[in-house]
mmCIF file of C-alpha atoms in Angstrom:
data_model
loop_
_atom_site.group_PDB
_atom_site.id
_atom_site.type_symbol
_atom_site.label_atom_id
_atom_site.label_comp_id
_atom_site.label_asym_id
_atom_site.label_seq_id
_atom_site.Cartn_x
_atom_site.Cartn_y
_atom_site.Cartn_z
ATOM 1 C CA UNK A 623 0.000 0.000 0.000
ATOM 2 C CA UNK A 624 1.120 3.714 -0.876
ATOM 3 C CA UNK A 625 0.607 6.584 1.386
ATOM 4 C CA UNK A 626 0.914 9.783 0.156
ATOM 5 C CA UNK A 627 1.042 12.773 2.525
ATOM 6 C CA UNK A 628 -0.025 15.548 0.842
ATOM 7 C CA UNK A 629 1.903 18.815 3.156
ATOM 8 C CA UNK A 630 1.167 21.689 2.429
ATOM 9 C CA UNK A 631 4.120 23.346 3.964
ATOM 10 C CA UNK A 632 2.528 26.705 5.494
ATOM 11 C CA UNK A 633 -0.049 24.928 6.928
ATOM 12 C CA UNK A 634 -0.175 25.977 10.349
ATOM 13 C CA UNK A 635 0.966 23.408 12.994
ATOM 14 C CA UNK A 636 4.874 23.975 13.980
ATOM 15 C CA UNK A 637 5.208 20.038 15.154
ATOM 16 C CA UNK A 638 5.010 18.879 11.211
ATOM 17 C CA UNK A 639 8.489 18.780 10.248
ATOM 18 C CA UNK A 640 8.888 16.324 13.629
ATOM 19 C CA UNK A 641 5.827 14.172 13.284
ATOM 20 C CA UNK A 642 6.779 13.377 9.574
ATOM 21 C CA UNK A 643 10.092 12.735 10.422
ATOM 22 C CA UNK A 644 8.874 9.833 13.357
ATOM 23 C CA UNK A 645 6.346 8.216 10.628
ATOM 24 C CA UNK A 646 9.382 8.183 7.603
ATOM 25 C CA UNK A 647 11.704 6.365 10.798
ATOM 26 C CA UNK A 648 8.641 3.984 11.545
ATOM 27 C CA UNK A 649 7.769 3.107 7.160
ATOM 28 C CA UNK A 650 11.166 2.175 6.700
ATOM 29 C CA UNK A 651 10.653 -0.943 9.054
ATOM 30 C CA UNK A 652 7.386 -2.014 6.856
ATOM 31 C CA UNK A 653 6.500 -3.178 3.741
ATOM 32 C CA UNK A 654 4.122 -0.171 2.870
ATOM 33 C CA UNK A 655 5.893 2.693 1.019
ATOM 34 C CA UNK A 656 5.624 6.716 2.163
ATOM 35 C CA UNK A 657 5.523 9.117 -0.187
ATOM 36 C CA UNK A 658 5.769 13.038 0.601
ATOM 37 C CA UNK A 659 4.169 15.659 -1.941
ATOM 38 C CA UNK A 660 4.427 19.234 -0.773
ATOM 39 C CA UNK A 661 2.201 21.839 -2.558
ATOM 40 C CA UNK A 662 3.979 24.990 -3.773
ATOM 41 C CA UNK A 663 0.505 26.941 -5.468
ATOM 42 C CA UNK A 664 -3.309 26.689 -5.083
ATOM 43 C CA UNK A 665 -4.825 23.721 -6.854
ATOM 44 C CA UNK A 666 -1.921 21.204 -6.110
ATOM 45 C CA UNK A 667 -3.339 19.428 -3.433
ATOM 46 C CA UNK A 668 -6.297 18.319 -6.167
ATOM 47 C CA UNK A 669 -4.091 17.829 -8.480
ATOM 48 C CA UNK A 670 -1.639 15.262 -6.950
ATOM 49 C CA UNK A 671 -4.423 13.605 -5.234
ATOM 50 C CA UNK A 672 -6.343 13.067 -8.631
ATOM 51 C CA UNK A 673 -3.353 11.708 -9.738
ATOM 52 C CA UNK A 674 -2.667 8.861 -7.352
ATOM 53 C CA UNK A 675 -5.930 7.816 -7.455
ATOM 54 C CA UNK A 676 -5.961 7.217 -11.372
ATOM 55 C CA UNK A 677 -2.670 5.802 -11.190
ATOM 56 C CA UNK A 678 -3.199 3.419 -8.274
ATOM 57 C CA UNK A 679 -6.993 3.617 -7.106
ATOM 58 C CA UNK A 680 -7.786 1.303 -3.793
ATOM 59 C CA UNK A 681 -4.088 0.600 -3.532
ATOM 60 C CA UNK A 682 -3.282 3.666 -2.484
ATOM 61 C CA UNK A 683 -4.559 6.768 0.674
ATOM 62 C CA UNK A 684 -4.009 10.197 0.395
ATOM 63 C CA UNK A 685 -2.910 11.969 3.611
ATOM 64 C CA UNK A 686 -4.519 14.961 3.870
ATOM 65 C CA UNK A 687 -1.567 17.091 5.986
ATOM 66 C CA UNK A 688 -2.833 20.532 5.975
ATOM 67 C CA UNK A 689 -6.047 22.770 7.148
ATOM 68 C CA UNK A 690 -9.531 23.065 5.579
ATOM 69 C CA UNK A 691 -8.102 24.205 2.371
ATOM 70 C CA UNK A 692 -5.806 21.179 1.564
ATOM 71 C CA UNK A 693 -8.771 19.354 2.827
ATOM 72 C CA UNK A 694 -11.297 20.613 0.594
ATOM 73 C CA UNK A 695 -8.625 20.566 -2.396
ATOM 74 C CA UNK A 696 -8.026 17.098 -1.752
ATOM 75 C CA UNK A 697 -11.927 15.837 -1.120
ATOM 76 C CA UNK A 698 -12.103 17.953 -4.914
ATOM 77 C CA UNK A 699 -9.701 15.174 -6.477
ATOM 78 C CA UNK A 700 -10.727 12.240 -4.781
ATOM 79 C CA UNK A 701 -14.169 12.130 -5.241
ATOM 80 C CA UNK A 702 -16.075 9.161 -7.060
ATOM 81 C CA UNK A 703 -13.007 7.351 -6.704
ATOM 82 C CA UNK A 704 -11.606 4.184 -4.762
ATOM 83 C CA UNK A 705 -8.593 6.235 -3.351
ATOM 84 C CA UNK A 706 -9.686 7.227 0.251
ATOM 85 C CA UNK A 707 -8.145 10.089 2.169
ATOM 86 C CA UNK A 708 -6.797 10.087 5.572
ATOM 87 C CA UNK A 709 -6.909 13.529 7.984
ATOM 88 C CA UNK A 710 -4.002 14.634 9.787
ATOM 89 C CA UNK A 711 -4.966 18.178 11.265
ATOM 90 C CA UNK A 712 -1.839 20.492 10.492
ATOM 91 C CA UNK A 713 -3.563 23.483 9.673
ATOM 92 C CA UNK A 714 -4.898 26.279 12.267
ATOM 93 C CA UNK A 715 -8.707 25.761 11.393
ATOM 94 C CA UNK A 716 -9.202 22.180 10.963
ATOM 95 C CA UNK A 717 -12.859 22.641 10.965
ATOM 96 C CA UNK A 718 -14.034 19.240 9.039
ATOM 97 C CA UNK A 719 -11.633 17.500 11.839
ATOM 98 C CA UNK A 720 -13.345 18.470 14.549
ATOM 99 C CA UNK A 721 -16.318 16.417 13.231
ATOM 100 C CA UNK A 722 -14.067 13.636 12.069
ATOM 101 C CA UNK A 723 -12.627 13.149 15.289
ATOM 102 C CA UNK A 724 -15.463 14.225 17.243
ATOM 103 C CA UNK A 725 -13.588 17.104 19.169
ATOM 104 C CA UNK A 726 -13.061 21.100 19.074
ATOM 105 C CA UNK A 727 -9.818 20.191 20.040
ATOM 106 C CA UNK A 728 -8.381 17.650 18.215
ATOM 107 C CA UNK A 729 -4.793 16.251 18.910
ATOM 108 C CA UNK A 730 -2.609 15.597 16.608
ATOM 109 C CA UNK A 731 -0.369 13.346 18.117
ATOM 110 C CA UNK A 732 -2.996 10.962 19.774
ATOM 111 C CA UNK A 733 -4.372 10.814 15.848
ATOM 112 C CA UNK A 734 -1.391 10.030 14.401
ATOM 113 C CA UNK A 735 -0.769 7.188 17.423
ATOM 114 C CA UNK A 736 -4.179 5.623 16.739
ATOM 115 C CA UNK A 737 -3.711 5.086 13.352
ATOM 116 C CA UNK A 738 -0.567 3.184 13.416
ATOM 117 C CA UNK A 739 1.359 5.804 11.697
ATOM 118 C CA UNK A 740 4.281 5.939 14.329
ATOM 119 C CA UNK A 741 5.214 2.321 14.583
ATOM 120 C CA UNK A 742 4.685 1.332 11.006
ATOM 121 C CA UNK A 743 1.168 -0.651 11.070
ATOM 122 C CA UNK A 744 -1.323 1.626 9.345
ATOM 123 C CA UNK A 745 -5.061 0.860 11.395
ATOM 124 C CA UNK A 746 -8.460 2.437 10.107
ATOM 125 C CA UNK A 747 -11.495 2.315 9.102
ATOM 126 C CA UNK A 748 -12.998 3.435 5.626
ATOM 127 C CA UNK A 749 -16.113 4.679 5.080
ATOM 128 C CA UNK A 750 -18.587 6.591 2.343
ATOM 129 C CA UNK A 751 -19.152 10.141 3.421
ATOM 130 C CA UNK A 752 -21.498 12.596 1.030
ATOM 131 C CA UNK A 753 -20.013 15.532 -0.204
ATOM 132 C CA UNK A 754 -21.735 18.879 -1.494
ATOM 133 C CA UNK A 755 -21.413 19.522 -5.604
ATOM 134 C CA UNK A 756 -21.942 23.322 -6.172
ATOM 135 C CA UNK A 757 -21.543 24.067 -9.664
ATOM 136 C CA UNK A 758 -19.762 21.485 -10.351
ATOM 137 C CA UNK A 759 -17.168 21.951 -7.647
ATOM 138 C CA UNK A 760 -17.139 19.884 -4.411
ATOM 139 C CA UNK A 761 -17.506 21.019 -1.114
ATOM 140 C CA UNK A 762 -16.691 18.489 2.331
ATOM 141 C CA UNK A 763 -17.529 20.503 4.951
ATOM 142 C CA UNK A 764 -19.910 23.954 4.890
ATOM 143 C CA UNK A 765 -20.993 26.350 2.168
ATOM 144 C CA UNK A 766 -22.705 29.178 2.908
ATOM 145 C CA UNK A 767 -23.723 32.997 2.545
ATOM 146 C CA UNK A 768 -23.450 36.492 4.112
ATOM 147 C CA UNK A 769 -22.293 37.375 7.414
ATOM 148 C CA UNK A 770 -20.285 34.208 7.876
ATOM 149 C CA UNK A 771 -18.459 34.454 4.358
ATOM 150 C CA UNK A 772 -17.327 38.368 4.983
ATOM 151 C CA UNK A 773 -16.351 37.023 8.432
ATOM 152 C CA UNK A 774 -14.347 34.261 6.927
ATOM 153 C CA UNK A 775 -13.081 36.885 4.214
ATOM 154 C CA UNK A 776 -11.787 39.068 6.894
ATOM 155 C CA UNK A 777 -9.990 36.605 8.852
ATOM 156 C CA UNK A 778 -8.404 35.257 5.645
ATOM 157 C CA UNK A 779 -7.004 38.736 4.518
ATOM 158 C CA UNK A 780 -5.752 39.558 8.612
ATOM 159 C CA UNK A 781 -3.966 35.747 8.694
ATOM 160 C CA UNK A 782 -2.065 36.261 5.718
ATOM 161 C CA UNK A 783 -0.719 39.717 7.172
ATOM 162 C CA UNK A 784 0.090 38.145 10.637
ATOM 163 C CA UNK A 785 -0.219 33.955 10.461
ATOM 164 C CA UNK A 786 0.685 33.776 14.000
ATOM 165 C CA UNK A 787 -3.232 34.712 15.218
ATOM 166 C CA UNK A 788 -4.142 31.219 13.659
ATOM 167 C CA UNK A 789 -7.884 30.718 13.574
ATOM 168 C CA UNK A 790 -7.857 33.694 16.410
ATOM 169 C CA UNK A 791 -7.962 35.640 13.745
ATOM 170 C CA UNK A 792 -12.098 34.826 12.956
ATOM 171 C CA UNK A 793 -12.594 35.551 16.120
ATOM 172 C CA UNK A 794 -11.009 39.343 15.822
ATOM 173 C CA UNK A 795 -13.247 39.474 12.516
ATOM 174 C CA UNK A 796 -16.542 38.835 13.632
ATOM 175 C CA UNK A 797 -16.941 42.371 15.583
ATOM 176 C CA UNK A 798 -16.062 44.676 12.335
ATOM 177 C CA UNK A 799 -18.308 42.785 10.449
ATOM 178 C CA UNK A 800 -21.073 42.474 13.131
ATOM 179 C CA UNK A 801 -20.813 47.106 12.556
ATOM 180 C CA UNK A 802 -22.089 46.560 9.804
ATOM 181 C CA UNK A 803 -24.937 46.124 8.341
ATOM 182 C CA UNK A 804 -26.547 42.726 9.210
ATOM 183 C CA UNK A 805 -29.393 42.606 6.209
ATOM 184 C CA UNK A 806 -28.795 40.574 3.223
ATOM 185 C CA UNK A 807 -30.471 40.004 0.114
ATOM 186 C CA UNK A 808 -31.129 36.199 -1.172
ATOM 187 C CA UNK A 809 -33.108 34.117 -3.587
ATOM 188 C CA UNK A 810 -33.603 30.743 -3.279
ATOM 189 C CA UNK A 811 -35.490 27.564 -4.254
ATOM 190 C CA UNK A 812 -34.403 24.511 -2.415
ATOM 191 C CA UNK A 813 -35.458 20.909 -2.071
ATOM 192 C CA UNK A 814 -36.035 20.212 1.845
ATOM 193 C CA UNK A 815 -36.600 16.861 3.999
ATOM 194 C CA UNK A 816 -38.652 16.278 6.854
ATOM 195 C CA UNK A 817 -35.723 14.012 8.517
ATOM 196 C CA UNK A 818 -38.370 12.449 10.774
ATOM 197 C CA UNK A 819 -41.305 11.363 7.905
ATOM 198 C CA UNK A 820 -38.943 11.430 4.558
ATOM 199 C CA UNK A 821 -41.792 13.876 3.149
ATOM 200 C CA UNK A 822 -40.105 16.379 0.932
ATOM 201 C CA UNK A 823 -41.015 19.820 0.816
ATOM 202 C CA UNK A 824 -39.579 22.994 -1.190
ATOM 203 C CA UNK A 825 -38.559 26.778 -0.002
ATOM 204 C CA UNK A 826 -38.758 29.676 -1.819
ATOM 205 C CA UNK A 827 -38.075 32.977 -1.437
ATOM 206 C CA UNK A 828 -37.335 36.012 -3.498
ATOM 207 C CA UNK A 829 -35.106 38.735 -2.089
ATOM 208 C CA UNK A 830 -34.751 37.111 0.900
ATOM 209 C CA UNK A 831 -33.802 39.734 3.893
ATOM 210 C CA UNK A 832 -31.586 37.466 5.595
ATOM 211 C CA UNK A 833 -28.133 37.730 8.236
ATOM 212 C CA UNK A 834 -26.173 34.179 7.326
ATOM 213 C CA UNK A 835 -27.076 31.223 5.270
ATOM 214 C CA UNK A 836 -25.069 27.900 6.259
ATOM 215 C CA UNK A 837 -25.159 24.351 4.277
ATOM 216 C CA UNK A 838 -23.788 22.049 5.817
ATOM 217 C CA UNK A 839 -22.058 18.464 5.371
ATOM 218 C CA UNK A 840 -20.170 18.485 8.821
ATOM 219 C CA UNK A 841 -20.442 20.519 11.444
ATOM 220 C CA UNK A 842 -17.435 23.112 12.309
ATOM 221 C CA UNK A 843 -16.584 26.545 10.235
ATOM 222 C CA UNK A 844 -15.088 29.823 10.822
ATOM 223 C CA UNK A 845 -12.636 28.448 13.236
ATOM 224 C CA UNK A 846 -15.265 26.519 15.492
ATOM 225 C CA UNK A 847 -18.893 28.373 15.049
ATOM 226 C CA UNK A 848 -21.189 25.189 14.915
ATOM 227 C CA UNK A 849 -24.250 25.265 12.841
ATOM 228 C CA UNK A 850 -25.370 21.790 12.724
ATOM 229 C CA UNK A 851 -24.040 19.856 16.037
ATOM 230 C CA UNK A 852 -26.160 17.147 14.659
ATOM 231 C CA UNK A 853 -25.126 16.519 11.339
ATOM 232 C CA UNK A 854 -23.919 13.322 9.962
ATOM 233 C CA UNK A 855 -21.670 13.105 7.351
ATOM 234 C CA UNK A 856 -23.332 9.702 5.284
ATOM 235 C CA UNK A 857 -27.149 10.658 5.328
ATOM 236 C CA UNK A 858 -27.650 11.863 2.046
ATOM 237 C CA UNK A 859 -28.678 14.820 3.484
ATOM 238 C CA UNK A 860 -27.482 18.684 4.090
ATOM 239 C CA UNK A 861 -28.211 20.435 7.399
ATOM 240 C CA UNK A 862 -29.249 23.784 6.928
ATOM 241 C CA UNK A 863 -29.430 27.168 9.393
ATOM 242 C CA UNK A 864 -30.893 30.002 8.020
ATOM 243 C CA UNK A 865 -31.345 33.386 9.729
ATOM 244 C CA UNK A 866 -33.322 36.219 9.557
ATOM 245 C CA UNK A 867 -31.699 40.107 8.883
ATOM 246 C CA UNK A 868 -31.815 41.487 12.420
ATOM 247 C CA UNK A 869 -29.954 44.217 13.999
ATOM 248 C CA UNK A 870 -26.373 43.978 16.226
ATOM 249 C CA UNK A 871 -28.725 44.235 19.754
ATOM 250 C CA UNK A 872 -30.396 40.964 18.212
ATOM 251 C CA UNK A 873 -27.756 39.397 17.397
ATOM 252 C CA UNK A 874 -24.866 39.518 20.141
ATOM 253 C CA UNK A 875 -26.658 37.219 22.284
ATOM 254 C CA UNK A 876 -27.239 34.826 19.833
ATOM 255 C CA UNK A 877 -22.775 34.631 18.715
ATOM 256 C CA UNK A 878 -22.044 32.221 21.793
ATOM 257 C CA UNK A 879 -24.668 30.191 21.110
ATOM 258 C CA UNK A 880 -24.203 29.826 18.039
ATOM 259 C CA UNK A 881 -20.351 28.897 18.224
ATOM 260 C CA UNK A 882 -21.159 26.334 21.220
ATOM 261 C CA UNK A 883 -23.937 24.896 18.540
ATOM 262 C CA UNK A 884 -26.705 25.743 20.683
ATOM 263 C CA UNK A 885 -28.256 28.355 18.248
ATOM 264 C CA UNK A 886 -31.725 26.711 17.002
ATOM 265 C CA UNK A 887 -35.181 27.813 16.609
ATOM 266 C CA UNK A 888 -35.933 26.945 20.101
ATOM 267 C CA UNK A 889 -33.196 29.071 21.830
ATOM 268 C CA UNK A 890 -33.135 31.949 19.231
ATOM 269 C CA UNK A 891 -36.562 32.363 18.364
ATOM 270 C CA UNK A 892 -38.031 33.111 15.079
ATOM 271 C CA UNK A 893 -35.358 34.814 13.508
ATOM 272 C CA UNK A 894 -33.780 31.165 12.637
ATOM 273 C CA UNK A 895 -34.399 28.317 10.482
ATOM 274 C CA UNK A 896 -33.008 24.775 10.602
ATOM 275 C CA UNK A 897 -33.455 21.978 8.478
ATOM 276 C CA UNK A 898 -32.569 19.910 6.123
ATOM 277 C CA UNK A 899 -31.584 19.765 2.214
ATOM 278 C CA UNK A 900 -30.454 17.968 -1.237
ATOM 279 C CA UNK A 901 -30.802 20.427 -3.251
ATOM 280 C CA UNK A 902 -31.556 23.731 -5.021
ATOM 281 C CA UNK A 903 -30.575 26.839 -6.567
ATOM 282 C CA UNK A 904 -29.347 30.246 -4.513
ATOM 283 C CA UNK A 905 -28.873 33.373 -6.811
ATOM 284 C CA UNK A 906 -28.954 37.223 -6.394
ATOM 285 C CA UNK A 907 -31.993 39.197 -8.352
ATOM 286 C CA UNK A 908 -29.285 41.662 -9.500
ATOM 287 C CA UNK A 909 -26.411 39.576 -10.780
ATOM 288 C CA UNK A 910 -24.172 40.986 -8.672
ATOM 289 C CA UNK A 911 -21.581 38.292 -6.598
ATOM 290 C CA UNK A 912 -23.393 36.246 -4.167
ATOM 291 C CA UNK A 913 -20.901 36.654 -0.261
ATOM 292 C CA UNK A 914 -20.264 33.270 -0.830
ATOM 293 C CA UNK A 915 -17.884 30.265 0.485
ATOM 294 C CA UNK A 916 -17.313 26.802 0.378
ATOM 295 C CA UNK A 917 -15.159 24.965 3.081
ATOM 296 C CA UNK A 918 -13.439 29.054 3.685
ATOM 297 C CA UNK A 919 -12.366 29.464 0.076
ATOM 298 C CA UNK A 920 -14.246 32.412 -1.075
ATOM 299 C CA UNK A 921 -16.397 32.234 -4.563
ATOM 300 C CA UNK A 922 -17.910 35.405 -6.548
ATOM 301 C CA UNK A 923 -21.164 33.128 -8.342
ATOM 302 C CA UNK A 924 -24.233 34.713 -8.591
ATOM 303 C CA UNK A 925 -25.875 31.557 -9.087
ATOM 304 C CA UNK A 926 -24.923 28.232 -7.141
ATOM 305 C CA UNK A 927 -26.923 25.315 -8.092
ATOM 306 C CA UNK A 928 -25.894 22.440 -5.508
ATOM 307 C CA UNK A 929 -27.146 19.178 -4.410
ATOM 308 C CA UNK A 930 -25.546 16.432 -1.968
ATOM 309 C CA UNK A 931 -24.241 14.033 -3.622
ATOM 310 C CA UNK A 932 -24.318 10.164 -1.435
ATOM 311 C CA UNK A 933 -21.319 8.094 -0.527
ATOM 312 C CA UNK A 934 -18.825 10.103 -2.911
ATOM 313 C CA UNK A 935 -15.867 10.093 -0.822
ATOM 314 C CA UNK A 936 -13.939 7.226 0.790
ATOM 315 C CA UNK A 937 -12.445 8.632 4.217
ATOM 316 C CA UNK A 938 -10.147 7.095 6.836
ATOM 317 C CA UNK A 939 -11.646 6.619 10.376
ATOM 318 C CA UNK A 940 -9.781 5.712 13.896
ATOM 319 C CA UNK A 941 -10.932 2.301 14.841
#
């Protein structure tokens, strides 16, 4: 068997360079090979992954060493194949771990212990998890719209001019955003579940006034805000949390809850919206770019058609 870690080598966890050094010692005792690709530009981490898994299919798991973004690069080239991935939380984020692992605070060493990695005897599980196709693209953990994505934007631009706040640095970005104004427009038409009776149902609304719009295949974004505590990741279905525009009085309350994953319709009144989704179409009346994102990576659509697609991706779980 081949394993192929996938580094991307800003990610943010300064222990890399001696954890990969302890699993290269342990592989040379086995029979399975190590391989180590190291991204240099946006796109790579697809890229390779697509590669091995064409090449070498079931014979071979991607190691996913990086954040959310080599994540969601590497769920983009693996999908609909027999290649599964394996997550090793490097990166600052690591939002779609924290569901993975079932944790806020997962560590990294106790992972890489559990699976074998450090003595040379690879143990997991694989199984199916759904992923989210958005025009064609593929999305593992959240997508979603307004207040989140500019918060997400934010934090994005102040990391890059000081890494060393780490996923702090959504936390600084929530309060200039939250100054602004918290009223959105959004049009939608989605295909919705009653979990409980399988009855399906549609929403639609035009011009939607509206604060943040999450869909959601995990649970975690933004550095730990928690949407859907309940999700699972091989349903076929898409959590969703919708809320209402309100103003900044409304809505500080409602910020702890809704990082703990507490925020519902019960606790926050009528101003939210949960449930869930396989489909549907989100677009702006005017054209202009939707404040959009999928897994943090920022998109400028106007128009996302999406839908969940079942079982796409094979992924590595702790026994």
């Amino acid at each position: 068997m081949k394993y192929v870690f996938i580094i991307n080598p800003i990610a943010g966890n300064d222990d890399k360079v001696r954890y990969l050094s302890r699993i290269k010692s342990a592989f040379r005792s086995c029979d399975d090979e190590m391989i180590i690709e190291e991204t240099q530009e946006s796109g790579d981490a697809k890229n390779i992954a697509a590669r091995y898994a064409r090449e070498y299919g079931k014979d071979c798991v991607i190691v996913a060493c990086g954040g959310d973004g080599t994540v969601h690069e590497i769920a983009g080239g693996l999908a609909f194949t027999e290649t599964p991935m394996m997550l090793l939380p490097f990166g600052t984020g690591n939002d779609f771990a924290k569901k993975v692992y079932d944790t806020k605070k997962a560590d990294l060493e106790t992972i890489i212990s559990k699976f074998g990695l450090f003595c040379g005897t690879p143990e997991y599980e694989v199984k199916d998890i759904d992923l989210i196709d958005y025009n064609g693209e593929i999305c593992i953990n959240v997508m979603s719209f307004g207040l989140d994505s500019l918060v997400a934007a934010l934090g994005k631009r102040m990391v890059d001019k000081a890494p060393f706040l780490g996923h702090q640095a959504y936390n600084l970005a929530v309060m200039p955003i939250l100054m602004k104004s918290l009223h959105y427009d959004i049009s939608f038409d989605i295909n919705c579940v009653d979990k409980e009776t399988g009855e399906e149902y549609k929403m639609q609304e035009i011009n939607k006034d509206y604060a943040l719009f999450a869909i959601c295949n995990a649970s975690y974004y933004g550095g730990g805000f928690c949407p859907a505590p309940d999700s699972k990741l091989d349903d076929g279905l898409l959590d969703f949390t919708l809320v209402d525009g309100m103003s900044l009085f409304k809505a500080l309350p409602i910020i702890p809850k809704y990082s703990a994953g507490t925020a519902n319709e019960e606790t926050c009144g009528d101003v939210f919206h949960n449930g869930y989704i396989k489909s549907g179409r989100i677009w702006s009346e005017d054209g202009s770019p939707l404040p959009g994102n999928c897994d943090g990576e920022m998109f400028d659509y106007n128009e996302v058609n999406f839908e969940v697609k079942e079982k796409a991706l094979k992924l590595c779980f702790l026994k």
